[in-house]
CSV table of C-alpha atoms in Angstrom, one decimal:
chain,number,residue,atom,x,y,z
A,805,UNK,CA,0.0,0.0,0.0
A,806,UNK,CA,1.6,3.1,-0.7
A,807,UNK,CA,0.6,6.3,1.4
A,808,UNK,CA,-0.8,9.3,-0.6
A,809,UNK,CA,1.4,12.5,0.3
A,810,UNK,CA,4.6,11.6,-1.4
A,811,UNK,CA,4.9,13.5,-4.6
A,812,UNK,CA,3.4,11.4,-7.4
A,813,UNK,CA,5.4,10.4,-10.6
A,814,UNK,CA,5.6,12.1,-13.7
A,815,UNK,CA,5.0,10.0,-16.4
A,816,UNK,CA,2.1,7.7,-17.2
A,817,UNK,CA,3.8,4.7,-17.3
A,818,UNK,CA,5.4,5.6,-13.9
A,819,UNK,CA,1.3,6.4,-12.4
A,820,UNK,CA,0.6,3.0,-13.9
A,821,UNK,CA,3.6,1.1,-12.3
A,822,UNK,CA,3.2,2.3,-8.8
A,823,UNK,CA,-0.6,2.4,-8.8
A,824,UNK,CA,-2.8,4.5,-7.1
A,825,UNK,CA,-2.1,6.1,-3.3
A,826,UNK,CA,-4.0,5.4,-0.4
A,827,UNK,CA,-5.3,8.2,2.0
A,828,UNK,CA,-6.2,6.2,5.3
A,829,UNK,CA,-8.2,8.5,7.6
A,830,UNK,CA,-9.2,8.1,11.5
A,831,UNK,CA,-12.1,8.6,13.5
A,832,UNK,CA,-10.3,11.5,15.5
A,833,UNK,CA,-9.5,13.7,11.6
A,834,UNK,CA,-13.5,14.7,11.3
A,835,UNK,CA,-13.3,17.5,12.1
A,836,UNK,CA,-16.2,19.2,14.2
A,837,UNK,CA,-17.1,22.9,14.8
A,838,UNK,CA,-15.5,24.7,11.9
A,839,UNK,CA,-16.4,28.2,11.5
A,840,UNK,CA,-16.0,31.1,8.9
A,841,UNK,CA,-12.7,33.3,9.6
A,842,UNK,CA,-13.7,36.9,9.1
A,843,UNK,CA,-11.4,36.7,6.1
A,844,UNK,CA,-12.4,33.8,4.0
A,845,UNK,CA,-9.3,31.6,3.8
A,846,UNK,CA,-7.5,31.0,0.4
A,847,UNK,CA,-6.8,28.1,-1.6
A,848,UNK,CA,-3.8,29.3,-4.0
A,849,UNK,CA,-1.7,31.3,-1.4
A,850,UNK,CA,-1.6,28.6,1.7
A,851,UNK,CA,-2.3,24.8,2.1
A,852,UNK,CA,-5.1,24.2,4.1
A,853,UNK,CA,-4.5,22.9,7.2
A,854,UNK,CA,-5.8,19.2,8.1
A,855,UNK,CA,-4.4,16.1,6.6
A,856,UNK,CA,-6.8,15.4,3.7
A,857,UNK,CA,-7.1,19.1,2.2
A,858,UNK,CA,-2.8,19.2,2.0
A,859,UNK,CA,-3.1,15.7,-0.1
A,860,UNK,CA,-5.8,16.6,-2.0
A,861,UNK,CA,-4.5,20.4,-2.8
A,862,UNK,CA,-0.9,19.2,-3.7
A,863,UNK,CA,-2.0,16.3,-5.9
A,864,UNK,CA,-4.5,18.7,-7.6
A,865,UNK,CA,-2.5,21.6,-7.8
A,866,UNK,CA,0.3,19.2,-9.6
A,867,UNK,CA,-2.0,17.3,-12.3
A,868,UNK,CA,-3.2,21.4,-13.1
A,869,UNK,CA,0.9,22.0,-13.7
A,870,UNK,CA,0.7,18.4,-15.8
A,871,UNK,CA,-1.9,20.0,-17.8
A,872,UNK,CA,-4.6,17.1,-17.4
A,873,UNK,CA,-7.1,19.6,-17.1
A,874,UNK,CA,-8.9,20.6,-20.1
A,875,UNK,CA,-8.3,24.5,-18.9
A,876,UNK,CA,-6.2,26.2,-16.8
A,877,UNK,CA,-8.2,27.4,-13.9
A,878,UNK,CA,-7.3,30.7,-13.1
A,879,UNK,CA,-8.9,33.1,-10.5
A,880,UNK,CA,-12.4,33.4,-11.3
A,881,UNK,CA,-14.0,36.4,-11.4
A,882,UNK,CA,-16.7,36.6,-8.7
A,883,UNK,CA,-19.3,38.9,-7.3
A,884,UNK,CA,-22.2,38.5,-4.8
A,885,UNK,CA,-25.7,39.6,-6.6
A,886,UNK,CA,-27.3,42.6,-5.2
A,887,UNK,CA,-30.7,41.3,-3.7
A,888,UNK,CA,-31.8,39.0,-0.1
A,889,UNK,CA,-30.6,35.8,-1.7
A,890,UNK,CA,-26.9,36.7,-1.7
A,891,UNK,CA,-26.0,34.4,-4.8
A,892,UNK,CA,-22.2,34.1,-5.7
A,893,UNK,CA,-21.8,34.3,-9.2
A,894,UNK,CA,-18.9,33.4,-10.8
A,895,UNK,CA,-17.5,33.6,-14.3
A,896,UNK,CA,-16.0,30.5,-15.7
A,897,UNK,CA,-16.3,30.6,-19.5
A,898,UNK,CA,-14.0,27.9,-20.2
A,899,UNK,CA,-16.4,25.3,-18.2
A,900,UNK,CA,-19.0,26.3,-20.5
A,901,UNK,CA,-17.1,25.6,-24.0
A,902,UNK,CA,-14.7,22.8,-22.9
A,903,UNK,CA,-17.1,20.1,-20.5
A,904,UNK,CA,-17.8,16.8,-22.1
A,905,UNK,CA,-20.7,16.7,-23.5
A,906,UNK,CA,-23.7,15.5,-21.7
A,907,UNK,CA,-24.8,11.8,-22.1
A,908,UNK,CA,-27.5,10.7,-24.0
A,909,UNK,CA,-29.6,10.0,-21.1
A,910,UNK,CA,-34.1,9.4,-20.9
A,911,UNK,CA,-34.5,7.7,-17.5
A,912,UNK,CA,-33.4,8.7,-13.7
A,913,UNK,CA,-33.2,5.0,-13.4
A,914,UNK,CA,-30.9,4.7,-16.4
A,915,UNK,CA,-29.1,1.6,-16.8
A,916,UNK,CA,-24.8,1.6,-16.6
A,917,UNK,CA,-23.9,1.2,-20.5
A,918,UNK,CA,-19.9,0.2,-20.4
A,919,UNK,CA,-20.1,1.4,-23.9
A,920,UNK,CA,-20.6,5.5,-22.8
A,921,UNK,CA,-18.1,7.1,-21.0
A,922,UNK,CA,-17.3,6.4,-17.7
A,923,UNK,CA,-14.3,6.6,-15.3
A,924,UNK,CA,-12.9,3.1,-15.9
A,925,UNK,CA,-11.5,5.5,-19.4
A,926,UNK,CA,-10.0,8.3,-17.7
A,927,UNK,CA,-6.1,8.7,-18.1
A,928,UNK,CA,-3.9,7.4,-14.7
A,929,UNK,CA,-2.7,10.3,-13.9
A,930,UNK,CA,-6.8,12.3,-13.3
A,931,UNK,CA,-6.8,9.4,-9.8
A,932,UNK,CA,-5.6,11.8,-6.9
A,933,UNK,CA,-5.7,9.1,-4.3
A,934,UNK,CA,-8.2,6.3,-3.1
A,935,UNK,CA,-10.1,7.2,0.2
A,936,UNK,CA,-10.2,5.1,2.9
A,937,UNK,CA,-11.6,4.7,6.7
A,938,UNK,CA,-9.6,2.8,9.5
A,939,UNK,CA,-11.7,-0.5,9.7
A,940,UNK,CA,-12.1,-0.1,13.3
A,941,UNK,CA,-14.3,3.1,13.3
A,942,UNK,CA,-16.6,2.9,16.1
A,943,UNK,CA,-20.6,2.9,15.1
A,944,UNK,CA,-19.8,2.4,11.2
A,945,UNK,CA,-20.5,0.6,8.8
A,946,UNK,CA,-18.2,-1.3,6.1
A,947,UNK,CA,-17.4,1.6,3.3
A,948,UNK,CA,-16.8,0.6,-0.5
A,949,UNK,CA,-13.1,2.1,-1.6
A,950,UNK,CA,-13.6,5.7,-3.0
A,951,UNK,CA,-11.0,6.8,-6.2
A,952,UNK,CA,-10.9,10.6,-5.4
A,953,UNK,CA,-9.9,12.2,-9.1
A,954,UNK,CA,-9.6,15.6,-10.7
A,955,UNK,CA,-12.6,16.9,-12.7
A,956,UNK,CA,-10.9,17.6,-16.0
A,957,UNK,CA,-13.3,20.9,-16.3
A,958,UNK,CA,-13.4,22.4,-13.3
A,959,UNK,CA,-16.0,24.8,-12.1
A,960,UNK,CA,-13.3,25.7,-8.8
A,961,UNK,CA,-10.9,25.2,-7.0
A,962,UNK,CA,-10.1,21.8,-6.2
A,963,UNK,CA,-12.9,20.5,-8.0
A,964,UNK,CA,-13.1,16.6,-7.6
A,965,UNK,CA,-15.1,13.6,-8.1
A,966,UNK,CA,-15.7,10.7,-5.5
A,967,UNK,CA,-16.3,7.6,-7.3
A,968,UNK,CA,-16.8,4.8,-5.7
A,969,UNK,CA,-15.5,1.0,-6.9
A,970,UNK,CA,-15.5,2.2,-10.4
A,971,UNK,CA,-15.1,-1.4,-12.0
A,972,UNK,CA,-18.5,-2.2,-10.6
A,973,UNK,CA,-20.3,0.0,-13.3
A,974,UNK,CA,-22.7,1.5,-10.9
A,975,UNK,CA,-25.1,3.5,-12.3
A,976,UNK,CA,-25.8,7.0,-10.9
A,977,UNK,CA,-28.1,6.2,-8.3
A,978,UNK,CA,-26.8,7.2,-5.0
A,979,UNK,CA,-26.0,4.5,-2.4
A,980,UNK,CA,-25.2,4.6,1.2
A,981,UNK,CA,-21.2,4.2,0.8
A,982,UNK,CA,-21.0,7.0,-1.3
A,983,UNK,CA,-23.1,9.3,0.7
A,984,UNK,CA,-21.4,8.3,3.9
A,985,UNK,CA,-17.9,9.3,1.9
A,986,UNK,CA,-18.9,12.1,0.9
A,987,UNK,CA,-19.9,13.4,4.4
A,988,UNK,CA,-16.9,12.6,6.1
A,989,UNK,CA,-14.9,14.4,3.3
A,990,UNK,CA,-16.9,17.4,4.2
A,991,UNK,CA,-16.2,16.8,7.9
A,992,UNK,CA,-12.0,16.0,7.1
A,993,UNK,CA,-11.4,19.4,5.3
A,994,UNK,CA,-10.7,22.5,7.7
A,995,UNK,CA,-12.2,24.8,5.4
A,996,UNK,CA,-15.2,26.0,5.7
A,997,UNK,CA,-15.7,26.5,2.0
A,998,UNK,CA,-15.1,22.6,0.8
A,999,UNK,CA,-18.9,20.9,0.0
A,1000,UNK,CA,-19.9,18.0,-2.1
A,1001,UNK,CA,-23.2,17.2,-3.7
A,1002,UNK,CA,-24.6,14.6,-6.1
A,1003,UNK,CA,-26.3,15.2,-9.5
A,1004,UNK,CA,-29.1,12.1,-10.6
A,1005,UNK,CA,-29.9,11.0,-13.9
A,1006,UNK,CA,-32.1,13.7,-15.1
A,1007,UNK,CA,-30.3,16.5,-12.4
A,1008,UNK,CA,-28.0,17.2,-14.7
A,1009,UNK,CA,-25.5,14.1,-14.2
A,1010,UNK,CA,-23.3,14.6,-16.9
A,1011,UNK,CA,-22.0,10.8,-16.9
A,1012,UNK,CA,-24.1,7.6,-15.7
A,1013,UNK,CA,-21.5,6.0,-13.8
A,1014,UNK,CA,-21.7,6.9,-10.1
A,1015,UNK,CA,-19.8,9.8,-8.7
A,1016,UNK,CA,-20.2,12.8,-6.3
A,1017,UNK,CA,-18.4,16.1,-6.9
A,1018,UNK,CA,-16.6,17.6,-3.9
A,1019,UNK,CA,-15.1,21.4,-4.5
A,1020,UNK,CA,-14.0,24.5,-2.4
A,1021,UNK,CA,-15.5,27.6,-2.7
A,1022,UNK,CA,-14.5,30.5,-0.2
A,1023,UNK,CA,-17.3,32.1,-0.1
A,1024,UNK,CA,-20.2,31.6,2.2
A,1025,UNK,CA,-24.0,30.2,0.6
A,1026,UNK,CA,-27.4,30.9,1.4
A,1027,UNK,CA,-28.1,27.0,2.5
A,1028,UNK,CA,-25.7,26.7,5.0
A,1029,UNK,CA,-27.8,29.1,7.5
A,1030,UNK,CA,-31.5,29.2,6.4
A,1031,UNK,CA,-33.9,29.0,8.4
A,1032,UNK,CA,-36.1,25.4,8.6
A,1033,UNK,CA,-39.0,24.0,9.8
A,1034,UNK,CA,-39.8,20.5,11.2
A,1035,UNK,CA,-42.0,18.1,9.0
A,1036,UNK,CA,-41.9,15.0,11.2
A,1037,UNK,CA,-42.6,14.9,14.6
A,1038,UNK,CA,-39.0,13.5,15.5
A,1039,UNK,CA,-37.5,16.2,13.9
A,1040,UNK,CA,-35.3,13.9,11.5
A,1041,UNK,CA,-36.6,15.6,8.3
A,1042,UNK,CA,-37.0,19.8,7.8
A,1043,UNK,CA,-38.4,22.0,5.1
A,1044,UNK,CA,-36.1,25.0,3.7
A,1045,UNK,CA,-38.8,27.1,2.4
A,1046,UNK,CA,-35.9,30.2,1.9
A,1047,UNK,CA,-35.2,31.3,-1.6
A,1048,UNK,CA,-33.1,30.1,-3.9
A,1049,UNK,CA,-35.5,26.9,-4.2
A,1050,UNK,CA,-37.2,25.1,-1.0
A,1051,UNK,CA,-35.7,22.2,-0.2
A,1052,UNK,CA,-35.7,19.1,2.3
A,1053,UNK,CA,-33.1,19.2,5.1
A,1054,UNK,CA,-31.2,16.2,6.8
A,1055,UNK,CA,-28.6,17.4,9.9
A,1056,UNK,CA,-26.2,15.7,11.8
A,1057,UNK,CA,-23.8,17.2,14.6
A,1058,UNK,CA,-21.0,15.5,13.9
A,1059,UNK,CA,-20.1,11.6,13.0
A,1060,UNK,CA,-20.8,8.3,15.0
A,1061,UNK,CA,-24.4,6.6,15.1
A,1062,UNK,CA,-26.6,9.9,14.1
A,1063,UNK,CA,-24.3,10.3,11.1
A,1064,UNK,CA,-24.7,6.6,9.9
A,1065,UNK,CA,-29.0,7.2,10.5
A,1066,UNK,CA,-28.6,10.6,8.1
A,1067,UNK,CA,-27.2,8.5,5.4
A,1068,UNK,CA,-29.9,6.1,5.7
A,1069,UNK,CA,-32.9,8.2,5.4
A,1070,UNK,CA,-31.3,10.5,3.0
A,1071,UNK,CA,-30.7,7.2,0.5
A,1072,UNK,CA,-34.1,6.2,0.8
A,1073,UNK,CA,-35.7,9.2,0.3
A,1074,UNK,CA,-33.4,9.7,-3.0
A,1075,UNK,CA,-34.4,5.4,-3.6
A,1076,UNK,CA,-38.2,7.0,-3.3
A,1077,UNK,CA,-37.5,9.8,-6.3
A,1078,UNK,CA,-35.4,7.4,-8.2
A,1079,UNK,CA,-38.1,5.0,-8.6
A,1080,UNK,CA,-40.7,7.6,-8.9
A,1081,UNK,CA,-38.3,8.9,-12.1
A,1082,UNK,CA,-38.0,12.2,-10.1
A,1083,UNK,CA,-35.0,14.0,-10.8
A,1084,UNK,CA,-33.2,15.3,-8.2
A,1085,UNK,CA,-30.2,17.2,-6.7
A,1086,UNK,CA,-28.2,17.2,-3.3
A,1087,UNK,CA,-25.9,19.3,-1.7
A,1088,UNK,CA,-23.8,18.6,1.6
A,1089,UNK,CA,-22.0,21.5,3.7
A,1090,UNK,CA,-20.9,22.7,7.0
A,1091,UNK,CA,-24.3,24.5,8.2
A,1092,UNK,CA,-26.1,25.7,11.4
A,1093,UNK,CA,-28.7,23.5,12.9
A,1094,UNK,CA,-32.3,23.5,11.9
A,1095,UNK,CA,-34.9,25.6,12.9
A,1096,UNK,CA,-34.5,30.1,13.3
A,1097,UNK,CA,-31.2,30.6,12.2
A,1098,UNK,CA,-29.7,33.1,10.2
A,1099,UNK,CA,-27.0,33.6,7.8
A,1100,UNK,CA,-24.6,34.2,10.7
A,1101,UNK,CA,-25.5,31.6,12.6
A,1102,UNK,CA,-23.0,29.4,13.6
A,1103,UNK,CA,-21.6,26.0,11.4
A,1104,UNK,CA,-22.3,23.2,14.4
A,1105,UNK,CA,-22.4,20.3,11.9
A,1106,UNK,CA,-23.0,19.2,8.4
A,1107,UNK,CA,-26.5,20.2,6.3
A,1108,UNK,CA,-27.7,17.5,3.4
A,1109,UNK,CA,-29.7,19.6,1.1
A,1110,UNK,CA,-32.5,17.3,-1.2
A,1111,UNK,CA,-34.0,18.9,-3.9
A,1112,UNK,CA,-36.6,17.4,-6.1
A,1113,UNK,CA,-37.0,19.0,-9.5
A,1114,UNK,CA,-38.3,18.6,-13.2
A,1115,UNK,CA,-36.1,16.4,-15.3
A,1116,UNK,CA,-33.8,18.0,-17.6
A,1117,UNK,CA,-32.0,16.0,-20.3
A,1118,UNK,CA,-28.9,17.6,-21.7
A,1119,UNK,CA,-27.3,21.1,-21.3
A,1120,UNK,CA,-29.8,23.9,-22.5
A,1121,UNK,CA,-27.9,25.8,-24.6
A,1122,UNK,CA,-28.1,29.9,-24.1
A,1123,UNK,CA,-29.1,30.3,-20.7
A,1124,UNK,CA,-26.7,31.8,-17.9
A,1125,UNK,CA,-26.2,28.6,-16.1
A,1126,UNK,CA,-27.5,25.4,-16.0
A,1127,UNK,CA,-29.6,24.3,-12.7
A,1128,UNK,CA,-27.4,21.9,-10.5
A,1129,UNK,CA,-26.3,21.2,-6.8
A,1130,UNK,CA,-24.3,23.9,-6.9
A,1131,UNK,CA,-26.8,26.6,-8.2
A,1132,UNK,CA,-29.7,25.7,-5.9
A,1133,UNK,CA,-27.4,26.3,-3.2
A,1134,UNK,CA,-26.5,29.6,-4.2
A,1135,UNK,CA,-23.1,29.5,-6.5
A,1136,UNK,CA,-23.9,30.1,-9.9
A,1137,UNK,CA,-21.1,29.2,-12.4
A,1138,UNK,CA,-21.8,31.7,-15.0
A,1139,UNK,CA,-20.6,30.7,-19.2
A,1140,UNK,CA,-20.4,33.9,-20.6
A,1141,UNK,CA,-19.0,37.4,-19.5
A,1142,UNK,CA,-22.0,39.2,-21.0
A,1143,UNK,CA,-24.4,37.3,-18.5
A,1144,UNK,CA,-22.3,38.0,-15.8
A,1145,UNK,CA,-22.3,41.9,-16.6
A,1146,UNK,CA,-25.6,41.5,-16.7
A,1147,UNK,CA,-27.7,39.0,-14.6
A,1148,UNK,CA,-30.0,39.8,-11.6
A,1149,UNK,CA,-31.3,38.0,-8.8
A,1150,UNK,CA,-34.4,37.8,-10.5
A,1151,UNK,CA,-33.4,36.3,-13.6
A,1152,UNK,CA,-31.6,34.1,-11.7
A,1153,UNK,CA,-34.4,33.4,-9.7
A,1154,UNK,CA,-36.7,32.3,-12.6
A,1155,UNK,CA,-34.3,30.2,-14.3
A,1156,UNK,CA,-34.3,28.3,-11.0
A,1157,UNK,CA,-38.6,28.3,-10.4
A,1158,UNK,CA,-38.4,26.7,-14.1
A,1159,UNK,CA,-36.6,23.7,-12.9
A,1160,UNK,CA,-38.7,23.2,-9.8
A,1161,UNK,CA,-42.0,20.8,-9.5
A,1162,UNK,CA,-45.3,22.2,-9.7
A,1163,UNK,CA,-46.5,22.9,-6.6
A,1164,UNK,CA,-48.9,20.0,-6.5
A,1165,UNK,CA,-46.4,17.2,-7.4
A,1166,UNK,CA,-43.7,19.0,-5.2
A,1167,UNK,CA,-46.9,18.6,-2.2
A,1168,UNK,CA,-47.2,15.0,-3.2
A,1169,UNK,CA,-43.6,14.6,-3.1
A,1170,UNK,CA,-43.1,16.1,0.4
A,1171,UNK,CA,-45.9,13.9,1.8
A,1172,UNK,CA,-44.6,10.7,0.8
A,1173,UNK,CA,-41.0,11.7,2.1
A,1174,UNK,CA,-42.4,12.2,5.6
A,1175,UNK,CA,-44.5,9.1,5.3
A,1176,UNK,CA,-41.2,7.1,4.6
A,1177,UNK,CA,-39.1,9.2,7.4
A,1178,UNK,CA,-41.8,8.1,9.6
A,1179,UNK,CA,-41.1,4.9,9.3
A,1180,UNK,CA,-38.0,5.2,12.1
A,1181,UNK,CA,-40.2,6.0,14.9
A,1182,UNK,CA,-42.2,2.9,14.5
């Protein structure tokens, strides 16, 4: 096994001799109660400082000097929309020309096709490292390997893709080991500004083979702090009702046994709109607790965002930005420098409402998701 940290080779027949690194991580690296500095903390000027953010930066920041990106990522422009939402646009114009296309894709529940891309064709040199938890983890549950590798058109800093067992050809329908992966990424990184989030078949998943996208952004969204209200009477499942788009809420403080039920219910309410072919989006980050917070309130554990939407097949050519995790949180990756001179919260806004259900679907929806959460207290 060789230990991810030592400085990867250079050639691809050098990647492919000494295979990929391992990044083994303990129960005591999660990291709990990490807050916003006053200044948000850089990327490109210091290396983060826990264990899993120095790997992942280095490795990143070398495959970017390697040029096995499809762009150069330099610093993005970025401004915060004048309005209440506080959306962060930023501009990114080579993301918008130089992403793979989109899969031909007509079903959430989709079938793996070997014969489409998938990750089993990437180069060596786009695996960072493969993620691992110590065995012994008290309270958990046996976790699939994760390949951790670069997103060869990235939309940020960082910009990664968890992808679990790739050989398998799962599909992308999320599953409990991935979920659980990606929230324990969340909670190794010290910074504030690292999330991860899932795209379904029909959510605008570029690639049916099963993958999350983890990426740092230093800048604060509207999700981590809105306010919430209760929908079961355990309090295991809340409604964001705040603008950008209302949303279902999971929490957990921090990892062990409550961490392991959040995965659960959050895979069988995404089971529930998989089978029910409804698309859907979700988005994991540092976040206050639920209930009457604000945007200040404090980060005391780890928010998984749900959104249920209308299925959208392909990438709709001339619109601002196309309606993903990231955007229903409140980053909006914008393709062209004239719609970033120019877009309002409003516009913004309505491009979102037109990917949301109709209100009496998105009622039928919520019912049956508090029907299923139910299920626990019985």
């Amino acid at each position: 096994m060789r230990e991810c940290g030592n400085e990867p080779p250079l050639f691809q027949k050098d990647w492919e001799e000494q295979g990929v690194p391992d990044f083994v991580y303990q129960q005591k690296e999660l990291l709990e109660g990490i807050q916003w500095p006053r200044t948000a903390p850089s990327l490109r000027d210091r290396t983060p400082g826990s264990r899993f953010d120095s790997a992942l930066c280095a490795a990143w920041r070398q495959r970017m000097e390697l040029g096995l990106f499809r762009y150069r990522l330099g610093e993005l422009q970025t401004q915060t929309l004048p309005g209440v939402v506080g959306f962060v646009a930023q501009l990114n114009v080579e993301r918008g020309v130089q992403r793979r296309r989109p899969q031909n894709i007509r079903s959430v529940k989709q079938a793996f096709d070997p014969e489409q891309f998938n990750f089993n064709k990437i180069r060596p040199g786009e695996v960072l490292f493969r993620l691992l938890r110590q065995p012994d983890l008290p309270g958990a549950l046996q976790q699939e390997d994760i390949l951790v590798m670069i997103n060869v058109s990235p939309l940020e800093w960082g910009h990664v893709l968890l992808v679990p067992e790739p050989t398998r050809g799962l599909p992308q329908r999320l599953l409990p080991g991935a979920l659980r992966a990606g929230v324990e990424a969340v909670l190794l990184s010290s910074h504030p500004g690292f999330r991860v989030g899932f795209n379904s078949l029909g959510g605008l998943a570029s690639v049916n083979h099963l993958h999350l996208h983890g990426y740092y952004l230093a800048h604060r969204l509207p999700v981590e702090g809105s306010p919430s209200e209760p929908l079961d009477p355990g309090g295991r499942l809340h409604l964001l009702r705040a603008l950008p788009a209302p949303g279902f809420l999971f929490y957990t403080s921090g990892p062990g046994p409550d961490l392991e039920a959040l995965v659960d219910r959050v895979c069988r309410a995404t089971d529930y709109l998989t089978d029910h072919e409804i698309a859907h989006n979700l988005f994991v980050t540092r976040g206050a607790p639920p209930g009457k917070t604000s945007p200040s309130s404090a980060l005391t554990g780890i928010r998984v965002i749900l959104w249920a939407r209308k299925s959208s097949f392909g990438v709709k050519e001339g619109e601002a930005f196309n309606v993903a995790l990231c955007e229903l949180a409140g980053h909006l990756p914008i393709k062209t420098s004239q719609d970033f001179g120019s877009l309002t919260e409003a516009a913004a806004l309505a491009l979102i409402r037109d990917c949301l259900l109709p209100p009496a679907q998105a009622e039928e929806v919520q019912a049956a998701l508090v029907a299923l959460i139910a299920q626990d207290e019985q």
